[in-house]
Tab-separated table of C-alpha atoms in Angstrom:
chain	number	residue	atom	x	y	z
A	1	UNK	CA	251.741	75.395	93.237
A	2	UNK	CA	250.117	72.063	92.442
A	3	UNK	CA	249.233	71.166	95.664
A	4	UNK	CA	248.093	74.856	96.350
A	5	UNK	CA	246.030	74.609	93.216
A	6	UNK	CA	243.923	71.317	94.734
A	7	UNK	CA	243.697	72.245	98.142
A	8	UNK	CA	242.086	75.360	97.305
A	9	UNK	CA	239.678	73.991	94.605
A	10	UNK	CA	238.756	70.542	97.928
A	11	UNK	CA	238.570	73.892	100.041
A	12	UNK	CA	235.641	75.378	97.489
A	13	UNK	CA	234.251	71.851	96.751
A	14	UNK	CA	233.242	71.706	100.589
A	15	UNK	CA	232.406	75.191	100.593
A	16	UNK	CA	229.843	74.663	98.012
A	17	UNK	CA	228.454	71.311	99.735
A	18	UNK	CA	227.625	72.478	103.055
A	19	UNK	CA	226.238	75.769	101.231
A	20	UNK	CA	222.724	75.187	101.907
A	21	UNK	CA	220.176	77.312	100.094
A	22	UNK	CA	218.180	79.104	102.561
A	23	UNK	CA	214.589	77.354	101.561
A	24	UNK	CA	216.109	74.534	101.780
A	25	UNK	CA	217.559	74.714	105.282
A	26	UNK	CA	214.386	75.740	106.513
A	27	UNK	CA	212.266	73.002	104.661
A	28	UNK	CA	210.753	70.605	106.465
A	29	UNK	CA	209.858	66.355	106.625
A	30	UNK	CA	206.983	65.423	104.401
A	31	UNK	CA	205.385	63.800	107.745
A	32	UNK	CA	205.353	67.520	108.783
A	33	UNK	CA	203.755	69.132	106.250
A	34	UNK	CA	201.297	66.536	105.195
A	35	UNK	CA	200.312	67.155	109.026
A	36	UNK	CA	200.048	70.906	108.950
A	37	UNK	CA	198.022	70.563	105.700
A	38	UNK	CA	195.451	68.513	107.365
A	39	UNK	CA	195.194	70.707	110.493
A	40	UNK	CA	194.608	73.416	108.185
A	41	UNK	CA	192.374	71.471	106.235
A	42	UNK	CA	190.096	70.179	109.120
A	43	UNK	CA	189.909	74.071	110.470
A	44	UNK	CA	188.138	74.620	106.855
A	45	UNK	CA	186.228	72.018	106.526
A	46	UNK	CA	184.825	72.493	109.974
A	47	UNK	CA	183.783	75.810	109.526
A	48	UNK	CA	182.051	74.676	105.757
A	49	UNK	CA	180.435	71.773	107.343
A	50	UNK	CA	179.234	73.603	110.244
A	51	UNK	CA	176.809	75.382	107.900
A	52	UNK	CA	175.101	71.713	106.510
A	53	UNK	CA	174.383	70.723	109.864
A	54	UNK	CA	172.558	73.702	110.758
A	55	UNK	CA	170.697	73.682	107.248
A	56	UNK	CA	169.385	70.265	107.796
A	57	UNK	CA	168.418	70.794	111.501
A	58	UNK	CA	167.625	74.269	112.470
A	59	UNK	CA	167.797	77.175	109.806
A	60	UNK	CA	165.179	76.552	108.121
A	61	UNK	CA	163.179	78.076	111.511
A	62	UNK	CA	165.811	80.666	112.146
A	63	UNK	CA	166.116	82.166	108.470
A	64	UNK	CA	162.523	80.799	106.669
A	65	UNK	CA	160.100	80.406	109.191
A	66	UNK	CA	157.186	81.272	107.193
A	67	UNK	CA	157.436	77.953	105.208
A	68	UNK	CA	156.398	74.786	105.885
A	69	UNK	CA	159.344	72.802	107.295
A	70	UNK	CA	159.868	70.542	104.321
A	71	UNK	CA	160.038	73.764	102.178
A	72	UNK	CA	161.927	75.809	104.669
A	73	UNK	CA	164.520	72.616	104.901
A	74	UNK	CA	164.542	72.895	100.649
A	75	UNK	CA	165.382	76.716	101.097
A	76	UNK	CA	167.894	76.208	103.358
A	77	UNK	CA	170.032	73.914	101.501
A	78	UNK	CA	169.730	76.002	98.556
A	79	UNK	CA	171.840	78.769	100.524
A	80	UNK	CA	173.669	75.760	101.234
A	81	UNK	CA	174.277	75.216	97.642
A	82	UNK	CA	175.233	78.613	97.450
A	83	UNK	CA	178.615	78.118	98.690
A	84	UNK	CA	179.382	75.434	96.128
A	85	UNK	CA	178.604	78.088	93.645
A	86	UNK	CA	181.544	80.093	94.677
A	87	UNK	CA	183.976	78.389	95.346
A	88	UNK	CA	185.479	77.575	90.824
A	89	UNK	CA	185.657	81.576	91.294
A	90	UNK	CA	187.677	81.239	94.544
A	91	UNK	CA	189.651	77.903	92.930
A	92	UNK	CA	189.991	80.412	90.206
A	93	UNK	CA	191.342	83.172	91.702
A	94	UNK	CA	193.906	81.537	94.382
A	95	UNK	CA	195.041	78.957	91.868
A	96	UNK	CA	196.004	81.869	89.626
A	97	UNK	CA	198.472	83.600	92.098
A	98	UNK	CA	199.021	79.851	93.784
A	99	UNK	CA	200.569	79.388	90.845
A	100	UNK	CA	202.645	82.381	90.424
A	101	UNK	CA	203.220	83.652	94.029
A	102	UNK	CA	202.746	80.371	95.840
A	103	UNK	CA	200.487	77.666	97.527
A	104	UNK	CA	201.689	78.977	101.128
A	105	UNK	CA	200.700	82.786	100.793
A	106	UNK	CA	197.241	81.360	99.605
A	107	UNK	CA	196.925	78.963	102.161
A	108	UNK	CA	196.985	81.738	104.781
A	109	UNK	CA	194.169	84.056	103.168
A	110	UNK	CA	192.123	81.169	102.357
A	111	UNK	CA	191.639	80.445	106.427
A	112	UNK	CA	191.285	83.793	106.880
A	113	UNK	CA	188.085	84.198	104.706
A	114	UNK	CA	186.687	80.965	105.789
A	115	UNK	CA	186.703	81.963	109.622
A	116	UNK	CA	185.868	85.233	108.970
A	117	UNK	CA	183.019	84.391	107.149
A	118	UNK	CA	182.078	81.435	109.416
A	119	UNK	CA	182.454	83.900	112.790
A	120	UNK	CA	179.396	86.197	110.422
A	121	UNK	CA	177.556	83.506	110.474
A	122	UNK	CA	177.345	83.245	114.343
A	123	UNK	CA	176.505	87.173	115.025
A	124	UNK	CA	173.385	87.123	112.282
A	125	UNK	CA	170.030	88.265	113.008
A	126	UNK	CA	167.127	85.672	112.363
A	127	UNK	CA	164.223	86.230	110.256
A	128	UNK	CA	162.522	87.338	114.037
A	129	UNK	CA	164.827	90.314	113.856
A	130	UNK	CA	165.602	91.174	110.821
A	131	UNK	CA	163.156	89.686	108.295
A	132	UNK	CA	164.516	89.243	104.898
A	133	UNK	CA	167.612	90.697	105.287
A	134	UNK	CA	168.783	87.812	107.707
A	135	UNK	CA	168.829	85.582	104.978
A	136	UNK	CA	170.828	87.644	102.805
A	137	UNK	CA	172.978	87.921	105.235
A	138	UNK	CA	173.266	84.464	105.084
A	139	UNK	CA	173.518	84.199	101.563
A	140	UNK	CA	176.606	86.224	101.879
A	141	UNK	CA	178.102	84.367	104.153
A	142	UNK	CA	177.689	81.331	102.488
A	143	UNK	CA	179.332	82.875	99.547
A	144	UNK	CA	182.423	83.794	101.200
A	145	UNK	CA	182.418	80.936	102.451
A	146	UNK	CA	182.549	79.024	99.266
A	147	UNK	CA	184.992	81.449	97.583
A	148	UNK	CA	187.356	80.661	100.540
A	149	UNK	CA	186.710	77.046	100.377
A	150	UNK	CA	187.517	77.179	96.566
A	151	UNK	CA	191.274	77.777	96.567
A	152	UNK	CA	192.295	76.126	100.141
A	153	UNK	CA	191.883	72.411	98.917
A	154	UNK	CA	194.226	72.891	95.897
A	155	UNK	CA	197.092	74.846	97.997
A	156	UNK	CA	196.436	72.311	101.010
A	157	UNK	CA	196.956	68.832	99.041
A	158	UNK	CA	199.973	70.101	96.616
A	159	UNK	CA	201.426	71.341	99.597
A	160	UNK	CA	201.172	67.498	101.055
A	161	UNK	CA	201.475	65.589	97.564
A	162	UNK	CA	204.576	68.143	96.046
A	163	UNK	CA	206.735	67.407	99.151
A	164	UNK	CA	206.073	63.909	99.944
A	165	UNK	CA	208.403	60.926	97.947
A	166	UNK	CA	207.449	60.162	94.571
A	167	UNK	CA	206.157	56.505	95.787
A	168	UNK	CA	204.084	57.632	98.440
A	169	UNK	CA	202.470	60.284	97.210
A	170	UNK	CA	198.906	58.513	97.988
A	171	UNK	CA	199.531	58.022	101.068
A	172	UNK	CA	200.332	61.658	102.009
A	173	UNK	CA	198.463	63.306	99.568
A	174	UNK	CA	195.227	61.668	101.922
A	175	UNK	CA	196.220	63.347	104.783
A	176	UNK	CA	194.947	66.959	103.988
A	177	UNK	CA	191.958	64.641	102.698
A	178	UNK	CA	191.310	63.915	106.231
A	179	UNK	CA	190.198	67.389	106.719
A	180	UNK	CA	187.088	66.303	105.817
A	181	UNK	CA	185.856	64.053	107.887
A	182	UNK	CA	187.517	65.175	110.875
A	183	UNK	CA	186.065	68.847	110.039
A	184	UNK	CA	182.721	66.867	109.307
A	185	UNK	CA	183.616	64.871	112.691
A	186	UNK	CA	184.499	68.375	114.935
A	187	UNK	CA	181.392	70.573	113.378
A	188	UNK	CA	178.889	67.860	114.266
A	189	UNK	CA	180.278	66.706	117.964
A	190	UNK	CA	180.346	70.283	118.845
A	191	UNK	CA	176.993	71.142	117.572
A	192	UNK	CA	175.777	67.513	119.193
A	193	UNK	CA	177.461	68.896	122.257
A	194	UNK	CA	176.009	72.386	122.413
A	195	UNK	CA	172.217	70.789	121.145
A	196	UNK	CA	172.292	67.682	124.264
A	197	UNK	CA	173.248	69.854	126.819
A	198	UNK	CA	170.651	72.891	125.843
A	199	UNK	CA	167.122	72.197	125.740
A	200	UNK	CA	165.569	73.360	122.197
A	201	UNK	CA	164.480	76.962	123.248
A	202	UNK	CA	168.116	78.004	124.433
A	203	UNK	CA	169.263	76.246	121.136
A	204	UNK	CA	166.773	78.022	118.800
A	205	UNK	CA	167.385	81.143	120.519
A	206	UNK	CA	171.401	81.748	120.931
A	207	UNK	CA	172.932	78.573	121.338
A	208	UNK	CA	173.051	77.265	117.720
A	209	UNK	CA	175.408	80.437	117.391
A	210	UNK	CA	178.024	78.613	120.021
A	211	UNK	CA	179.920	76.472	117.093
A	212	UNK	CA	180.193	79.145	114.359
A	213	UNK	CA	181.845	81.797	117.421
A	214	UNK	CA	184.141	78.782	118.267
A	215	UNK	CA	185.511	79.161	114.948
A	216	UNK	CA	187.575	82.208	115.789
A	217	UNK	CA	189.712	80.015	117.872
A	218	UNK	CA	190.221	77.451	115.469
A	219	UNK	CA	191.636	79.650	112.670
A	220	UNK	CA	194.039	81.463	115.159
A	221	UNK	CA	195.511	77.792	116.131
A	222	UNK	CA	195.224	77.408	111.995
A	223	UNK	CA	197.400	80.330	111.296
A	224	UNK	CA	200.092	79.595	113.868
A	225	UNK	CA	200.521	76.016	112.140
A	226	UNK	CA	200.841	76.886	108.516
A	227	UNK	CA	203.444	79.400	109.566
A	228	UNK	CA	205.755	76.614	110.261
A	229	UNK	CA	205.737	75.265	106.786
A	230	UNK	CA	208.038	76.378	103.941
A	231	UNK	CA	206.873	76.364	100.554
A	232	UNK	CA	206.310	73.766	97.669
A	233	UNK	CA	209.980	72.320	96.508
A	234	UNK	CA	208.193	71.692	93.426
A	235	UNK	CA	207.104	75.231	93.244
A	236	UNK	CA	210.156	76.758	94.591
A	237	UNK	CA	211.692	74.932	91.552
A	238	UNK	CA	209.753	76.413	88.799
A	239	UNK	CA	210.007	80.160	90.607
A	240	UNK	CA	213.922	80.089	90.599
A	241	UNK	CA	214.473	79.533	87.681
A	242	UNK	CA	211.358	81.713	86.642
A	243	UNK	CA	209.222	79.555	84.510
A	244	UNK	CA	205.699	80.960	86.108
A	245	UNK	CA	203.378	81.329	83.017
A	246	UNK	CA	201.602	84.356	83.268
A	247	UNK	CA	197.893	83.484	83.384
A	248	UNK	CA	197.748	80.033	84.835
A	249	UNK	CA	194.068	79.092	84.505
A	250	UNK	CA	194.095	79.971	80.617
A	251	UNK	CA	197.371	77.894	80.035
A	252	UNK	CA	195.571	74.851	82.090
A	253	UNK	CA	192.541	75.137	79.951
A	254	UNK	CA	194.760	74.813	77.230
A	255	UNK	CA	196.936	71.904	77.832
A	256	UNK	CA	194.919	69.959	80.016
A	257	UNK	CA	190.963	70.189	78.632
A	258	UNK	CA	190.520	66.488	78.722
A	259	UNK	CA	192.192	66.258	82.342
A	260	UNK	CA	189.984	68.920	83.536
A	261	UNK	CA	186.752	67.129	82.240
A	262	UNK	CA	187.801	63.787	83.663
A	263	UNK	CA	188.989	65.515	86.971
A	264	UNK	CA	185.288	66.591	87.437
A	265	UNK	CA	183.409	63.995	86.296
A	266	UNK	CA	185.813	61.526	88.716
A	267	UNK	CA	184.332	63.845	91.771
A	268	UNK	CA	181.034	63.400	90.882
A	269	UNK	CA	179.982	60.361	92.885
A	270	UNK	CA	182.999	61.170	95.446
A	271	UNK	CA	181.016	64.571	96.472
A	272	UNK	CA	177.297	63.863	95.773
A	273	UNK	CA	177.696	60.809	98.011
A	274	UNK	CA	178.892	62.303	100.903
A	275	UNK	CA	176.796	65.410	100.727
A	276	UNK	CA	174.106	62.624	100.876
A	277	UNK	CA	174.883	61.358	104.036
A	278	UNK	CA	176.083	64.223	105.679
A	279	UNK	CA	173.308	66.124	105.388
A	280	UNK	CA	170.280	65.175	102.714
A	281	UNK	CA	170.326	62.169	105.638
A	282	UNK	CA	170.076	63.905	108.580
A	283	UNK	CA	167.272	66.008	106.915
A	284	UNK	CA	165.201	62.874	106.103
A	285	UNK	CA	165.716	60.313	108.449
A	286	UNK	CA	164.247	63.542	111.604
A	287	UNK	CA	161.500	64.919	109.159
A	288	UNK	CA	160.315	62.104	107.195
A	289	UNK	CA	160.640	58.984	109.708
A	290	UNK	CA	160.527	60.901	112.758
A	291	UNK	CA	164.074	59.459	113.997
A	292	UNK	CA	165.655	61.462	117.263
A	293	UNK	CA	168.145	64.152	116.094
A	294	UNK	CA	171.297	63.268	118.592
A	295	UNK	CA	170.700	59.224	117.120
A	296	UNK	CA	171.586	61.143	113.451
A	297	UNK	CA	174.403	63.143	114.537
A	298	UNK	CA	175.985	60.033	116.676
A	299	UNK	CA	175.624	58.291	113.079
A	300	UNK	CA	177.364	60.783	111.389
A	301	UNK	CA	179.783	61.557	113.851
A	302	UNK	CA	180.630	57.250	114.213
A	303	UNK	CA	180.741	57.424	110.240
A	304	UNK	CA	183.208	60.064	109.751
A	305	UNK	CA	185.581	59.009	112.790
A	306	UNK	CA	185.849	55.894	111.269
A	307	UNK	CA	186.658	57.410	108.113
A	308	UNK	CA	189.918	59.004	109.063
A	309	UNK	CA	191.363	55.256	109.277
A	310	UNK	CA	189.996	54.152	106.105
A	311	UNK	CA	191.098	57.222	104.268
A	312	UNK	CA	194.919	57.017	104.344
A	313	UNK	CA	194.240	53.144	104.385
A	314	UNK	CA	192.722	53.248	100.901
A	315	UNK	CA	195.427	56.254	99.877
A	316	UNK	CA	198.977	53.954	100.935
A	317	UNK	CA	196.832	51.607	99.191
A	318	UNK	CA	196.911	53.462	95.910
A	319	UNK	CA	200.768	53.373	95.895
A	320	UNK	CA	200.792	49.642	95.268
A	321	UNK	CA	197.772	48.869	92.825
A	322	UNK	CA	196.900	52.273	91.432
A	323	UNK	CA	194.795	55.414	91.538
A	324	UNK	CA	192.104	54.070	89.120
A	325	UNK	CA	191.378	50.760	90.896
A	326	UNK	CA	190.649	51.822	94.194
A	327	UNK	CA	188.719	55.181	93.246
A	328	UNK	CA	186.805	53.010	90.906
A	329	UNK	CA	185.643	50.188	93.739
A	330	UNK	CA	184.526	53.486	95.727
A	331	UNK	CA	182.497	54.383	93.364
A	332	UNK	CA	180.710	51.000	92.444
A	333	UNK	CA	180.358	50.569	95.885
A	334	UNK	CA	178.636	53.496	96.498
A	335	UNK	CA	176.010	52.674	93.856
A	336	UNK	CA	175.509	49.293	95.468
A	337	UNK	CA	174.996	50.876	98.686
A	338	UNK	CA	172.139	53.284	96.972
A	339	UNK	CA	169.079	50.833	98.047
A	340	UNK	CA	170.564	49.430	100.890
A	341	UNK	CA	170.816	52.706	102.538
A	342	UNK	CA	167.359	53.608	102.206
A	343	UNK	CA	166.484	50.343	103.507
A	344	UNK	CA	168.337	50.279	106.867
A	345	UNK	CA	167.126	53.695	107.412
A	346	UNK	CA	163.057	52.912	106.881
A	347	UNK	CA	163.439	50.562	110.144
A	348	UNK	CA	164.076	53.834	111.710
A	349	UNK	CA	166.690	51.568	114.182
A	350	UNK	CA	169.691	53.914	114.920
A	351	UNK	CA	171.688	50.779	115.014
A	352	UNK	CA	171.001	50.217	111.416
A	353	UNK	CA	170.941	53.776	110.397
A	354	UNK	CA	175.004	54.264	111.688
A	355	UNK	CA	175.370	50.963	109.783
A	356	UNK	CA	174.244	52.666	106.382
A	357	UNK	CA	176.394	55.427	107.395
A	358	UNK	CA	179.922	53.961	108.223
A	359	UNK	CA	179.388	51.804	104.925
A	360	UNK	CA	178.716	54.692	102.875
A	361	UNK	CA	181.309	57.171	104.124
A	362	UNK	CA	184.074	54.663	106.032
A	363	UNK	CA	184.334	52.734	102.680
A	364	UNK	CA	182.447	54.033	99.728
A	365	UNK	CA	183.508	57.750	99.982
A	366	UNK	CA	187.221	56.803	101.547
A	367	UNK	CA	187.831	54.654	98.729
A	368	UNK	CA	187.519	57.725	96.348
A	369	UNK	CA	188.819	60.719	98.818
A	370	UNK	CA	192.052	58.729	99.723
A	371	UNK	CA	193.630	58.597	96.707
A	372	UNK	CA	191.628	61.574	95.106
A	373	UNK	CA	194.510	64.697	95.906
A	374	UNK	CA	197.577	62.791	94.296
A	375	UNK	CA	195.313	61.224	91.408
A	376	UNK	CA	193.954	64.703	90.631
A	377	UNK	CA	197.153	66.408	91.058
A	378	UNK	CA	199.153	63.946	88.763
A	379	UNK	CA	196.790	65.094	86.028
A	380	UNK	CA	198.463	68.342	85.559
A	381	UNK	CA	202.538	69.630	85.135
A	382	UNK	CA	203.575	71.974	88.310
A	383	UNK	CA	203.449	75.273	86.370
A	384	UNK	CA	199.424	75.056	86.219
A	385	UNK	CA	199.065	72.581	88.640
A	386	UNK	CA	197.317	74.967	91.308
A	387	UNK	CA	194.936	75.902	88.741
A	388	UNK	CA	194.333	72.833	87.248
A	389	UNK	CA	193.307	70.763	90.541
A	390	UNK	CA	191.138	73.938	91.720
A	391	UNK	CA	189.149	74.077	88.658
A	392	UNK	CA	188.458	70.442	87.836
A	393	UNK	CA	187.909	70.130	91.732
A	394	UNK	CA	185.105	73.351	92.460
A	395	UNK	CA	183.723	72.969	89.341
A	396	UNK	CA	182.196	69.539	89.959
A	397	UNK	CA	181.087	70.793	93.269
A	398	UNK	CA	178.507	72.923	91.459
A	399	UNK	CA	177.049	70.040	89.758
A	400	UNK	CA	177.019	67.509	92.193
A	401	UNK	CA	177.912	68.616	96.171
A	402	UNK	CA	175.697	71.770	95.944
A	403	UNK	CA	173.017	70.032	94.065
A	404	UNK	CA	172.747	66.401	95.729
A	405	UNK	CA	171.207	67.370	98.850
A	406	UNK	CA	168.940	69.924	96.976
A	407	UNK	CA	167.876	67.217	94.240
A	408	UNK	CA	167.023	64.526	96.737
A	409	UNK	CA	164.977	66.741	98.786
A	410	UNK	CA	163.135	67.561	95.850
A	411	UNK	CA	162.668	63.729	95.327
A	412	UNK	CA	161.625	62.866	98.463
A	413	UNK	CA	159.095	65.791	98.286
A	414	UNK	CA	157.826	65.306	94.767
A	415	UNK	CA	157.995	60.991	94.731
A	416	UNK	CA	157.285	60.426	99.252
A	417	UNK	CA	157.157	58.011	100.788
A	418	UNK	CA	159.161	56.432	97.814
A	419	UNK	CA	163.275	56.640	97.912
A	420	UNK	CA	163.791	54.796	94.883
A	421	UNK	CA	164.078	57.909	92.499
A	422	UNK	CA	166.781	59.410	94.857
A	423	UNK	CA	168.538	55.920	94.520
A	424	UNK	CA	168.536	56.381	90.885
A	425	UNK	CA	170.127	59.769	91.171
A	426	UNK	CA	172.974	58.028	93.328
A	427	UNK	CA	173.725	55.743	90.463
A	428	UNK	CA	173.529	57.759	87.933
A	429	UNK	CA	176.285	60.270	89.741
A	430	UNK	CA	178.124	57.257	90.223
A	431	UNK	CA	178.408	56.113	86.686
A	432	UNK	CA	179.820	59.156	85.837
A	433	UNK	CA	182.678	59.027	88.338
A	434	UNK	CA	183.233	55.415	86.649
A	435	UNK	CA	183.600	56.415	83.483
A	436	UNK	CA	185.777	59.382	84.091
A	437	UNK	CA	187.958	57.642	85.922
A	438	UNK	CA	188.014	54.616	83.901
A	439	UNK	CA	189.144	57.196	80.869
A	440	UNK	CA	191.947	59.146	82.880
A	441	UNK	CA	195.659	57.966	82.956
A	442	UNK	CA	196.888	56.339	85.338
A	443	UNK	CA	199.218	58.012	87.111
A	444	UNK	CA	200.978	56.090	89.570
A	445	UNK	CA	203.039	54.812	87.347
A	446	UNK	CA	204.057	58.198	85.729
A	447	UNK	CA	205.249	59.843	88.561
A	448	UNK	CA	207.522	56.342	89.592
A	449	UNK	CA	208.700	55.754	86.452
């Protein structure tokens, strides 16, 4: 009876051992999803980017011909800003139900609206055709844009930073941060590509609509990939045993003001800088020196390449001396760079202009993106964490992504041929990120311990 009694109770110790919950059959390697994440991620960031390139070099003569180019450049970045505008609602929104549904489910609507809205873009009328309306039609696009745009980053990093080990969490929460530059890296090699090989009348007239259409084959390849992925274990976690708050966004604001606050400000010189030489650049170094267009792209293109090295570099890096230190030696960095830049680009030698460039994105802006996702998403407890990220994240996109590229044009207009006020304004956005980070926790450390 003994002996019955303990081979039945070894019988339904095994049982229960190789009983393998059904998520977690299915779940995959952290390598895996970091890499779907950044796919994703680059798919999204093309299509956002996409739109910059074409504000700096060619809308403003498609949608606001009427103006003179400076001003029709000014207007066109202020759609551009538009998008940035949207996108705390769409943070808002999908880190809500990211947080009590899941950052999968989002993840597939998000890319969705982004190439839906980026397809739009390519099938517009011009001001030729349609007048006014074409750049309300724009507007619109830009906004959906920008409301898509708002809730992928947050679902695409915890998706990387929730499964990944608790040590390395830097390293593979920089992966979906890749999306970036190699989204920055695809939209401006395919619209060098389609601009070198077209002379400027087949560009003005229907090629610049080539790289939005080639979207729609992007966000199918998009779809297939994030289908392969299972869920957050984090989130999974807090859904079985049903601890989902019920309004996600209102319990973040109320735990985590402070974190929120710092969260932002930390972005500040992160986004304004890169904004800055991804398109205020481009923009000023072809209107106001007269430098050839393709010599800008190649710059920009070399730059962000580059950047997908330094990125994860600067993220595995975070794992052994911190968050803080790293993001805050981006950030100083990027101030010193402020006059410099300027500088290399008034010899109007392309050679000296990429230099400015790679500096400024492969180091300053890496330093602060690599670690950025798990520093930002270390800030907040799982429950809200979707919410949390998304809001601090978008809403400092307002205030300095939407607005750098605006606010230096305006410089350059009001102060030409001077650059030194728009050097000031680089500072200035960095201090901010210095401070902010120099007052947030360290979390490294925290999530070891």
């Amino acid at each position: 009876m003994l002996h019955m009694r303990i081979r039945n109770q070894g019988e339904r110790q095994m049982s229960e051992a190789i009983t393998i919950h059904p998520l977690q059959a299915k779940q995959p390697s952290h390598v895996t999803v970091a890499t779907a994440s950044l796919i994703g991620t680059a798919i999204e960031w093309y299509d956002f980017f996409l739109y910059g390139t074409a504000a700096a070099l060619i809308f403003n003569k498609l949608f606001f011909p009427t103006f003179d180019p400076m001003m029709g450049t000014l207007l066109a970045f202020a759609t551009y800003a538009l998008g940035f505008i949207a996108r705390p609602l769409g943070g808002v929104v999908f880190g809500h139900y990211g947080d009590k549904i899941g950052r999968k489910t989002m993840l597939y609507l998000t890319l969705l609206i982004m190439g839906a809205a980026t397809a739009a873009i390519g099938f517009l009328p011009t001001y030729e055709t349609a007048g006014i309306w074409a750049a309300i039609l724009l507007v619109t696009c830009r906004l959906i844009q920008g409301f898509g745009l708002g809730g992928e980053w947050g679902g695409a990093v915890l998706m990387a930073v929730e499964h990944a080990p608790a040590d390395r969490r830097g390293f593979y929460g920089s992966w979906p941060q890749l999306g970036a530059p190699l989204g920055l890296v695809l939209g401006t090699l395919v619209f060098s590509v389609v601009s070198s090989v077209l002379t400027d009348a087949q560009l003005y007239a229907w090629g610049w609509r080539i790289p939005f259409l080639f979207s729609i084959a992007l966000v199918l390849v998009g779809l297939w990939i994030r289908f392969t992925i299972a869920e957050s274990p984090e989130f999974q976690k807090v859904k079985d045993t049903k601890q989902e708050v019920k309004m996600p966004i209102l319990e973040a604001i109320r735990m985590y003001p402070k974190n929120i606050l710092l969260a932002m400000g930390a972005r500040f010189a992160e986004n304004g800088f890169f904004y800055i030489y991804a398109t205020f650049v481009l923009a000023y170094a072809t209107q106001s020196l007269g430098m050839n267009k393709q010599d800008m792209l190649n710059g920009v293109l070399i730059g962000a390449a580059i950047e997908t090295f330094t990125i994860p570099a600067f993220g595995a890096l975070s794992d052994r001396v911190g968050r803080r230190p790293i993001y805050i030696f981006g950030a100083v960095f990027s101030a010193l760079m402020s006059f410099p830049l300027f500088m290399l680009l008034s010899t109007k030698n392309p050679q000296y202009a990429w230099i400015a460039i790679v500096l400024g994105l492969a180091v300053g802006h890496a330093a602060m993106y690599g670690p950025q996702a798990s520093f930002l998403s270390e800030l907040f407890g799982t429950k809200v964490r979707y919410s949390g990220v998304s809001l601090g994240y978008n809403l400092a996109s307002i205030f300095a992504g939407a607005l750098s590229p605006l606010i230096a044009t305006g410089l350059m207009t009001a102060y030409a041929p001077a650059t030194w006020p728009i050097s000031l304004y680089m500072i200035a956005l960095a201090l901010i990120t210095i401070v902010s980070v120099y007052f947030a926790t360290e979390t490294r450390k925290m999530v070891q311990a």
